[in-house]
Coordinates of C-alpha atoms and ligand atoms in Angstrom, one line a residue:
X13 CA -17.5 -140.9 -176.1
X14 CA -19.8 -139.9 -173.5
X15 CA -21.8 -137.3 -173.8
X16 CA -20.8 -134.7 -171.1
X17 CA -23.9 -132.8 -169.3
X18 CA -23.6 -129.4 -170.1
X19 CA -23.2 -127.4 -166.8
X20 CA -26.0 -124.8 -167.6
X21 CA -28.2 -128.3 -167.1
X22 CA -26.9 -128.8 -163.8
X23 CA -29.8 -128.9 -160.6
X24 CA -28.0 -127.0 -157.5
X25 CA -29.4 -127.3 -154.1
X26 CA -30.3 -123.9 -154.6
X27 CA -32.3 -123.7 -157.5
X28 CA -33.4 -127.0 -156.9
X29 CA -34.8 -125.4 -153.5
X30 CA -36.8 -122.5 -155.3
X31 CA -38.6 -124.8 -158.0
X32 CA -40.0 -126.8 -154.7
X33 CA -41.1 -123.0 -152.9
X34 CA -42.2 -122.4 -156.7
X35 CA -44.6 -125.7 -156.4
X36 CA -45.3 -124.5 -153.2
X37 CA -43.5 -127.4 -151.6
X38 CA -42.0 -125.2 -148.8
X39 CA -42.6 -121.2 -148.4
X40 CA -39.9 -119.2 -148.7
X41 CA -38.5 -118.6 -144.9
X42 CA -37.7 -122.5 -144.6
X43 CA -35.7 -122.0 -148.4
X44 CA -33.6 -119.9 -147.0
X45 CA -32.9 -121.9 -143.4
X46 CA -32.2 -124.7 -145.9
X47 CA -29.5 -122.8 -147.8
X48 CA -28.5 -121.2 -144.6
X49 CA -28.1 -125.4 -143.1
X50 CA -26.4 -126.0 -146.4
X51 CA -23.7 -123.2 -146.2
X52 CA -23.1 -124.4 -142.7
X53 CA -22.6 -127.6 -144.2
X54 CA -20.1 -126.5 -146.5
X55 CA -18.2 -124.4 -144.3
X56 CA -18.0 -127.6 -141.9
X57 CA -16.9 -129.8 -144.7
X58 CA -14.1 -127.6 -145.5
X59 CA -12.9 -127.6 -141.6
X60 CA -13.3 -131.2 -141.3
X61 CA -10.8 -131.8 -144.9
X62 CA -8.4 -129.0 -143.7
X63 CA -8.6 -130.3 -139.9
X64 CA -4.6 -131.6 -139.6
X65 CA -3.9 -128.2 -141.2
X66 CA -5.6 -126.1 -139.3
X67 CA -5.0 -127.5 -135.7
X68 CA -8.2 -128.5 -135.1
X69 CA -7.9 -131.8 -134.6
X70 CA -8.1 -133.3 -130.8
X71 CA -9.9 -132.5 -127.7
X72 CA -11.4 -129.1 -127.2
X73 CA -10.8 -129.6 -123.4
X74 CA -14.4 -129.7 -122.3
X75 CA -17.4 -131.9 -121.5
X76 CA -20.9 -131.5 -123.1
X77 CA -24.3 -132.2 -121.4
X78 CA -23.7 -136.1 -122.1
X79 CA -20.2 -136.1 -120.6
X80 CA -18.6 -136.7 -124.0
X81 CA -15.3 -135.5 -124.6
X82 CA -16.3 -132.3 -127.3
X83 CA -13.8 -132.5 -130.0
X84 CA -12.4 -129.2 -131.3
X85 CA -14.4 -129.6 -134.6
X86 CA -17.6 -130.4 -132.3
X87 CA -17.3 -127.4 -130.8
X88 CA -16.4 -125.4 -133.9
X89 CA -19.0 -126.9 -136.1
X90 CA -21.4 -125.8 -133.8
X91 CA -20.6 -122.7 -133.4
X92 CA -20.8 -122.5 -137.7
X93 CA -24.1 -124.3 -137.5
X94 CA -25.9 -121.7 -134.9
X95 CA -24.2 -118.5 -137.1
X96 CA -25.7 -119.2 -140.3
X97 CA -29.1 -120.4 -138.6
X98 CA -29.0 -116.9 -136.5
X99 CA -27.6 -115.2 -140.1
X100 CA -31.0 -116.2 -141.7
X101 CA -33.1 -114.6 -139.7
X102 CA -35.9 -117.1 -139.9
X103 CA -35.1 -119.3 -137.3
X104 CA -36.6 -119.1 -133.4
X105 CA -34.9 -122.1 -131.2
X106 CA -32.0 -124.2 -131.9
X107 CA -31.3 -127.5 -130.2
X108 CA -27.6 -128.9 -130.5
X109 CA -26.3 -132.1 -129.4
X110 CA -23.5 -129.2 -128.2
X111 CA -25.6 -127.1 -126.1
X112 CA -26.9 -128.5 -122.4
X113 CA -30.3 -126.3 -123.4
X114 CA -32.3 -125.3 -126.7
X115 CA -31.2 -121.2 -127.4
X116 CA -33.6 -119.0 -128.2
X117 CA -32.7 -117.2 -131.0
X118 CA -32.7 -113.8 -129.1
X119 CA -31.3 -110.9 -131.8
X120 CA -34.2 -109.0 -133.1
X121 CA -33.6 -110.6 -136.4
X122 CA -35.5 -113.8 -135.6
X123 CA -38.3 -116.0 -137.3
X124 CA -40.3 -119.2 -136.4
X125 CA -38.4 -122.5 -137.4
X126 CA -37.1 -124.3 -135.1
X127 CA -33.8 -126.4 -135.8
X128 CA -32.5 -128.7 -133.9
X129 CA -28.7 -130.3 -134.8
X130 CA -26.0 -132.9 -134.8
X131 CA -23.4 -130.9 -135.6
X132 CA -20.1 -133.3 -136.4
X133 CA -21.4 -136.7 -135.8
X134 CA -18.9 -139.6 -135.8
X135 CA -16.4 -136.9 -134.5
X136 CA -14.3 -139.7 -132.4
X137 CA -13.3 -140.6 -136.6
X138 CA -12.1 -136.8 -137.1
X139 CA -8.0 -137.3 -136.0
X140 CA -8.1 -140.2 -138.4
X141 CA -9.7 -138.4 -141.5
X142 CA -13.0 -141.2 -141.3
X143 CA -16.5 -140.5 -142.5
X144 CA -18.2 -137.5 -140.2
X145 CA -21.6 -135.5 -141.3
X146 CA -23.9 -133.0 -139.7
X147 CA -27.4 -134.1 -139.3
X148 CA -30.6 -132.0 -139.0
X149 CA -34.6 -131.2 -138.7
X150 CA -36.7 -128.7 -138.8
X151 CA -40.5 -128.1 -137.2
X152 CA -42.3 -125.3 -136.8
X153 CA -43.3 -123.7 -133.4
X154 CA -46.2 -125.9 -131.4
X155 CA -46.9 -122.7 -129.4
X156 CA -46.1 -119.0 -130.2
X157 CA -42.5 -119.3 -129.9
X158 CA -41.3 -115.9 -131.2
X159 CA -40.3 -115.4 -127.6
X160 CA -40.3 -111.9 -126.4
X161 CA -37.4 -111.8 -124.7
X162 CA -37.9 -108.3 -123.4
X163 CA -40.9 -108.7 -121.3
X164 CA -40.5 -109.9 -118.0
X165 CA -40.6 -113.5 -118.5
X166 CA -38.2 -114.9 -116.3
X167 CA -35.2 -117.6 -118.0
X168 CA -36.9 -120.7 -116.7
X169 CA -40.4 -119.9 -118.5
X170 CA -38.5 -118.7 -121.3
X171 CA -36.2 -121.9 -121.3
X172 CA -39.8 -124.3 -120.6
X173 CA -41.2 -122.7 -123.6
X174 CA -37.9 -123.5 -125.3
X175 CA -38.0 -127.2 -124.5
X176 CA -41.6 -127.4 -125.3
X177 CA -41.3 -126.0 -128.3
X178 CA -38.3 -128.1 -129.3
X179 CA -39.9 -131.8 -127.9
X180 CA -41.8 -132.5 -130.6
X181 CA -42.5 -136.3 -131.8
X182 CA -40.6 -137.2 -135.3
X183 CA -44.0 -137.3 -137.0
X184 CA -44.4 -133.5 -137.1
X185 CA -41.0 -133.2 -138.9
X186 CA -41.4 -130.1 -142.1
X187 CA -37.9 -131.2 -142.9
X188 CA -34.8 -133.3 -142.0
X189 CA -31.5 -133.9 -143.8
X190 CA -27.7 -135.0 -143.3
X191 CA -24.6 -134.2 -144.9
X192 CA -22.1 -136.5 -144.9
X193 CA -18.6 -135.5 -145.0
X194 CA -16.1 -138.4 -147.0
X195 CA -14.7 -139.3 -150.0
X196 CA -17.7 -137.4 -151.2
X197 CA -19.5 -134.6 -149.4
X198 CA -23.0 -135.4 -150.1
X199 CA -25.6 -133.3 -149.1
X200 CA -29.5 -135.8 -148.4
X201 CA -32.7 -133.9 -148.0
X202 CA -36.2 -134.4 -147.3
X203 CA -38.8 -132.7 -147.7
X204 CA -41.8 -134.9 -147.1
X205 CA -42.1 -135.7 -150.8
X206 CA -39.0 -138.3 -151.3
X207 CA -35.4 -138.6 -150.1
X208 CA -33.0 -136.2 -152.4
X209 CA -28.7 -136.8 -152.7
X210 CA -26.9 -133.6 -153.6
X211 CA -23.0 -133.8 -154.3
X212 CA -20.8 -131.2 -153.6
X213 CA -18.7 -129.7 -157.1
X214 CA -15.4 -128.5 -155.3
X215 CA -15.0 -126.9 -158.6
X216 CA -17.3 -124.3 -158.0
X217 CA -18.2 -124.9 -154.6
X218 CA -21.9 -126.1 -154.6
X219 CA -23.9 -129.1 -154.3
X220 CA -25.6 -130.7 -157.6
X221 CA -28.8 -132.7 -157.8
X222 CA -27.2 -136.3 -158.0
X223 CA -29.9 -138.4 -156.9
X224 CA -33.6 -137.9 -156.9
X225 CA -36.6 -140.2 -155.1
X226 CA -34.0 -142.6 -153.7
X227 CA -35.2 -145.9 -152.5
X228 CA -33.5 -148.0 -149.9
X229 CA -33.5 -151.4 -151.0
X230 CA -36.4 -153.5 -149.5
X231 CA -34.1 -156.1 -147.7
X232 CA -30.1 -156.3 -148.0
X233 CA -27.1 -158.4 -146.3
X234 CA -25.1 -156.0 -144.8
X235 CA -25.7 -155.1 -140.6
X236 CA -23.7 -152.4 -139.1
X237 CA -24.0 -152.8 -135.2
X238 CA -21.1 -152.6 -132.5
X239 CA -20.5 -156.1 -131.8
X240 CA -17.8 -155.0 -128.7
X241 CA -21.0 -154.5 -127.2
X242 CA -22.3 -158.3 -127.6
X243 CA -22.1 -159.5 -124.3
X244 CA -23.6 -156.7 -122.7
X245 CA -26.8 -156.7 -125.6
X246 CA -30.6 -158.2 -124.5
X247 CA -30.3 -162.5 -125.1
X248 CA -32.9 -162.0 -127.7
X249 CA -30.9 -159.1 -129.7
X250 CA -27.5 -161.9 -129.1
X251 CA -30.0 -164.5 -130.7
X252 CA -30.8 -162.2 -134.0
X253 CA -27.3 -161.2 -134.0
X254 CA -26.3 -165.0 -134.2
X255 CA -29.1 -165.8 -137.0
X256 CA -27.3 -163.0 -139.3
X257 CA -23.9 -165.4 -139.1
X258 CA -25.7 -168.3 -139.4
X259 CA -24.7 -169.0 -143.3
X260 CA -27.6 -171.3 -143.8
X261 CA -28.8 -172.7 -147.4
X262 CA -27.5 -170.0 -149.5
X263 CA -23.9 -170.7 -147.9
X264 CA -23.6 -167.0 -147.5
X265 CA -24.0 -165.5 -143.7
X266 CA -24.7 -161.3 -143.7
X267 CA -21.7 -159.2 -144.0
X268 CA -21.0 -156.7 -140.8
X269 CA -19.8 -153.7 -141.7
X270 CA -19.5 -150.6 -139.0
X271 CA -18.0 -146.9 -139.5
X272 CA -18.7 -145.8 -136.7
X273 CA -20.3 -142.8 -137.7
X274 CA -23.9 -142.6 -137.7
X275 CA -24.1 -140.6 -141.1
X276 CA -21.8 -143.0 -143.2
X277 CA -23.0 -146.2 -141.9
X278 CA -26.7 -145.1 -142.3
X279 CA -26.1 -143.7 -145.7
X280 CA -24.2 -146.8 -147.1
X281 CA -28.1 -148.6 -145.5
X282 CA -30.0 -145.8 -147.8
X283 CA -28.2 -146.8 -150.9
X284 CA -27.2 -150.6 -150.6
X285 CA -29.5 -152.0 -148.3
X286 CA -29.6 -153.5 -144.9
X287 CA -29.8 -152.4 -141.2
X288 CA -27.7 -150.5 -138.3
X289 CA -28.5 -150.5 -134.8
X290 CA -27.7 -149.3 -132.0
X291 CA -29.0 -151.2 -129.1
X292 CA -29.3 -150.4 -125.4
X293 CA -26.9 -152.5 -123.3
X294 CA -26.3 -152.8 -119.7
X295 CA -24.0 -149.7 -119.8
X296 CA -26.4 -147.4 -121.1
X297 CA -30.6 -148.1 -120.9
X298 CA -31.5 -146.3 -123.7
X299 CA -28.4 -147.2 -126.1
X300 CA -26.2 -144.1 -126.8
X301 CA -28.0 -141.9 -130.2
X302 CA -30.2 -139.4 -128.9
X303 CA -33.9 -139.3 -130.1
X304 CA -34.0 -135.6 -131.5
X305 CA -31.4 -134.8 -133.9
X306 CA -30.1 -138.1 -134.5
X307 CA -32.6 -141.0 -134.6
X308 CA -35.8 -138.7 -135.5
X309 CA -34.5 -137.3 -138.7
X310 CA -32.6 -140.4 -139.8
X311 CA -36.1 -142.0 -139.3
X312 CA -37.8 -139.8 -141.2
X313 CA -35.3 -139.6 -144.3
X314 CA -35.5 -144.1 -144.2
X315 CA -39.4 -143.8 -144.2
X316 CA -39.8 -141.1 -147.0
X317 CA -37.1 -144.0 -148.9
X318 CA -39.6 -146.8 -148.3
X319 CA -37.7 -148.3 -144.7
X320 CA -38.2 -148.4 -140.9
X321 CA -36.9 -146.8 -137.9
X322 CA -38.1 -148.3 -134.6
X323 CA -36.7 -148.6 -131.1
X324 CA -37.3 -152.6 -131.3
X325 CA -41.0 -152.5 -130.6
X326 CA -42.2 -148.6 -131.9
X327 CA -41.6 -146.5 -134.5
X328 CA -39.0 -144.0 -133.9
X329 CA -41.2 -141.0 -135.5
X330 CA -44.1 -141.6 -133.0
X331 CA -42.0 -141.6 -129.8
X332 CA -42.6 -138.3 -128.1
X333 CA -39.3 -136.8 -126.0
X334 CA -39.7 -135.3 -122.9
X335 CA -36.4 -134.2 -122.4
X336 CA -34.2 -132.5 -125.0
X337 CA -31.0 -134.9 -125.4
X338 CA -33.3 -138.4 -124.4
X339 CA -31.5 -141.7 -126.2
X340 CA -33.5 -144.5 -127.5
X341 CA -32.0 -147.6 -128.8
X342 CA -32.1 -147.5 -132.6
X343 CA -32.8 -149.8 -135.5
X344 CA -32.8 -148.7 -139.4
X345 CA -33.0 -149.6 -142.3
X346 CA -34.8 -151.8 -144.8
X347 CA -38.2 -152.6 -144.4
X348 CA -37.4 -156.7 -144.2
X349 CA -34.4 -156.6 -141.8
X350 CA -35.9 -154.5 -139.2
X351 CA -38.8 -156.3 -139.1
X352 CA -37.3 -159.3 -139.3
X353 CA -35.5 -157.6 -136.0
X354 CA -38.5 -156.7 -134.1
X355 CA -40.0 -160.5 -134.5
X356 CA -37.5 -161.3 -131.8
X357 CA -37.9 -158.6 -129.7
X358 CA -42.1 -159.6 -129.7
Ligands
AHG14 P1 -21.5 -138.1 -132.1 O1 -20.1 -138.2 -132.7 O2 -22.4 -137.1 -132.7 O3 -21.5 -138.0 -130.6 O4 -22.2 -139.5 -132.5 C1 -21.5 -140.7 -132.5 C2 -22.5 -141.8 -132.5 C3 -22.8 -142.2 -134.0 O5 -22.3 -141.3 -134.9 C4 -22.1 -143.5 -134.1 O6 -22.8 -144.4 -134.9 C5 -21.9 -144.0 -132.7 O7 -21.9 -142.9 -131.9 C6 -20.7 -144.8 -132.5 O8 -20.8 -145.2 -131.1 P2 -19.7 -146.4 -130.7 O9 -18.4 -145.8 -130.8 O10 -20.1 -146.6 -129.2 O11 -20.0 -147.6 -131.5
MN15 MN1 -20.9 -136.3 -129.5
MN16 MN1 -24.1 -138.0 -133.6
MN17 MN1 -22.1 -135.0 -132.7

């Protein structure tokens, strides 16, 4: 018989997040934009599993700054995401894959974090109920960015100080997280101190402490990349690509396996092993994830597990962006296989 935890023994997100402001881990504005993200998270997750019931599946009718065809739930989830981060009251700029520019956080009612967002990524798998998430970071203000709106600064120098603010290299990351909504909502947290999994209890509606200092394995034999792309990738990329089929001594090539959703194929990487990429190709230079709320905190989470992100010759967390929604090709993983990645690329 197995011995059932008793509930009162149960870590939630939230009390898990006041032992770490306890330790002094984090202060106590950026615990509450953390349950603030997480609310978001949860409110999301319930849209995306309610999607066919609700209408919201389908095409929300407009374009957003990358020409992308928003998705109702892109456009909703966003709109959640930027509520409970305006709700808490300790946030000063957002930056959303969804919005052309970063906002300031203009109600009275503001603080200094700044959080930038992805918030439904993987949302061409929404109409067919396939793995989605939210992803997110958090940095703090690299000039005085508790913008007074009120003096005569015009938008532009407001807006400037926005984007300076908000361009800030991976490296000076306080925080960055995903959660991924599937057969499991699972909420994935760092802090700077190790890689954390929380699961989400529909039974009472929060997220419990399921994994703690997670490790991605050092090497592994699964590559997600989108191989429609092949003829269009770098020779040497093709040649790498090749060497993963090749099934050489051990009989037994690498298995390919691709989602399609940033989130679930990197969080299958975290837990089993291996490597995603997305490369640039001849449609687009810099490959198609963009370097601020998708590849910087993904890069972050892989290195606090003991992996790598890089862009084939740099790592991803040193790159600094000048622009707010800049791509860079992407590679992640574990430590062996992108490495063994970036040998061709030398
Ligand atoms: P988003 O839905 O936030 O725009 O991100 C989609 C990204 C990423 O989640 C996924 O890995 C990749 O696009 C899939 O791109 P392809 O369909 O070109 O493979
Ligand atoms: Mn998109
Ligand atoms: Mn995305
Ligand atoms: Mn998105």
């Amino acid at each position: 018989k197995t011995k059932r935890q008793s509930v009162y023994k149960l870590q939630t997100l939230t009390s898990w997040l006041l032992k770490q402001e306890q330790d002094g881990i984090i202060d106590a504005e950026l615990t509450i934009v953390l349950s603030s993200i997480s609310m978001a998270c949860k409110q999301i997750a319930s849209l995306v599993q309610r999607a066919g019931i609700s209408k919201l599946t389908g095409v929300h009718g407009a374009f957003n700054a990358h020409g992308e065809d928003q998705k109702k739930l892109d456009v909703v989830s966003n709109e959640v995401f930027s509520n409970c981060l305006r709700a808490s009251g300790r946030t000063g700029i957002i930056a959303s894959e969804e919005e052309d520019v970063p906002v300031a956080v203009e109600e009275s009612y503001y603080g200094n974090y700044i959080v930038v967002f992805d918030p439904l990524d993987g949302s061409s798998n929404i109409d067919a109920a396939v793995s989605t998430g939210s992803i997110f970071g958090i940095y703090t203000p690299t000039d005085d960015c508790l913008l007074d709106l009120e003096d005569s600064t015009t938008l532009d120098t407001v807006e400037q100080r926005c984007i300076v603010n908000v361009c800030q290299p991976g490296n000076n990351l306080l925080a960055a997280g995903y959660c991924m909504y599937s057969s499991s909502v699972i909420f994935v947290l760092t802090l700077g101190n190790g890689v954390f999994s929380f699961t989400l209890d529909p039974m009472f509606g929060e997220f419990i402490l399921t994994q703690e200092n997670i490790q991605i394995p050092k090497a592994g034999k699964i590559y997600a990349f989108n191989e429609g792309n092949y003829q269009l990738w770098d020779d040497r990329l093709k040649k790498y690509i090749d060497h993963l089929k090749d099934p050489g001594p051990s009989g037994k090539p690498y298995s390919a396996r691709y989602i399609g959703s940033l989130v679930g194929d990197f969080h299958r990487t975290l837990l089993y092993g291996g490597i995603y990429g997305y490369p640039r190709n001849k449609k687009s230079r810099n490959g198609k994830l963009r370097l601020l709320y998708e590849c910087a905190p993904m890069s972050f989470i892989v290195e606090q597990a003991g992996g790598k992100g890089s862009d084939g010759q740099q790592r991803i967390l040193d790159i600094q962006p000048v622009e707010i929604h800049q791509r860079v090709p992407l590679y992640i993983g574990s430590i062996e296989e992108v490495e063994k990645l970036e040998k061709y690329f030398s």
